[in-house]
Amino acid sequence: MGNSQCCKSVDTSPDEAEAMPTLETWPAAGTLKTLIEVPAVSGGNTVEERMYKVNLVKSGGQKLGLDVDYMAERGVLPILEIKGGLAEQWNKDNPSRKMNRGDSVVEVNGVRGNVALMLERCKADAILELTVCKCLTYGHLVADLAKLILAKGCGPIM
């Protein structure tokens, strides 16, 4: 109905098919590493390097200063921006466990997996213990997948 062209396949002629690269024509796995340096996984290679606790105490009407991306389907709250408040003060006081854009809040005061309840805890509780995971965004995950493919010399061609 309506748009009959969207799923229409286009046949490739035998001459065009022969000109398309095959898996055998791609560089060998060993040469890929020399073409591009393969860095470590974003945020660290172990759970201890990637996950950290943040303790914030709200008093005197202070704002958290976290701009997060809320989607009910997600189980985490990706940090979009640090906007002053307690989050910025935490970062100044704890440079080794600094919250950054691209990190995600995965737990708030023991609540995990339900972002609506996590946000409610952030609003209602005076003392917050956040569990934060470094570099847990789509962009970081795609970059890490590309690194893994290069390191292992296999996987989908991107």
PDB file of N, CA and C in Angstrom, residues 52 67 87 90 107:
ATOM      1  N   TYR A  52      31.724   3.395  40.009  1.00  0.00           N
ATOM      2  CA  TYR A  52      32.135   4.103  41.220  1.00  0.00           C
ATOM      3  C   TYR A  52      30.905   4.663  41.926  1.00  0.00           C
ATOM      4  N   ASP A  67      22.060  16.861  34.567  1.00  0.00           N
ATOM      5  CA  ASP A  67      21.072  16.799  33.491  1.00  0.00           C
ATOM      6  C   ASP A  67      21.170  15.389  32.922  1.00  0.00           C
ATOM      7  N   ALA A  87      26.708  18.150  41.976  1.00  0.00           N
ATOM      8  CA  ALA A  87      27.509  17.344  41.051  1.00  0.00           C
ATOM      9  C   ALA A  87      28.830  18.031  40.728  1.00  0.00           C
ATOM     10  N   TRP A  90      31.041  17.843  43.761  1.00  0.00           N
ATOM     11  CA  TRP A  90      31.588  16.476  43.864  1.00  0.00           C
ATOM     12  C   TRP A  90      32.806  16.327  42.946  1.00  0.00           C
ATOM     13  N   GLU A 107      22.295   3.210  39.612  1.00  0.00           N
ATOM     14  CA  GLU A 107      21.585   2.918  40.867  1.00  0.00           C
ATOM     15  C   GLU A 107      21.511   4.176  41.721  1.00  0.00           C
TER      16      GLU A 107
END
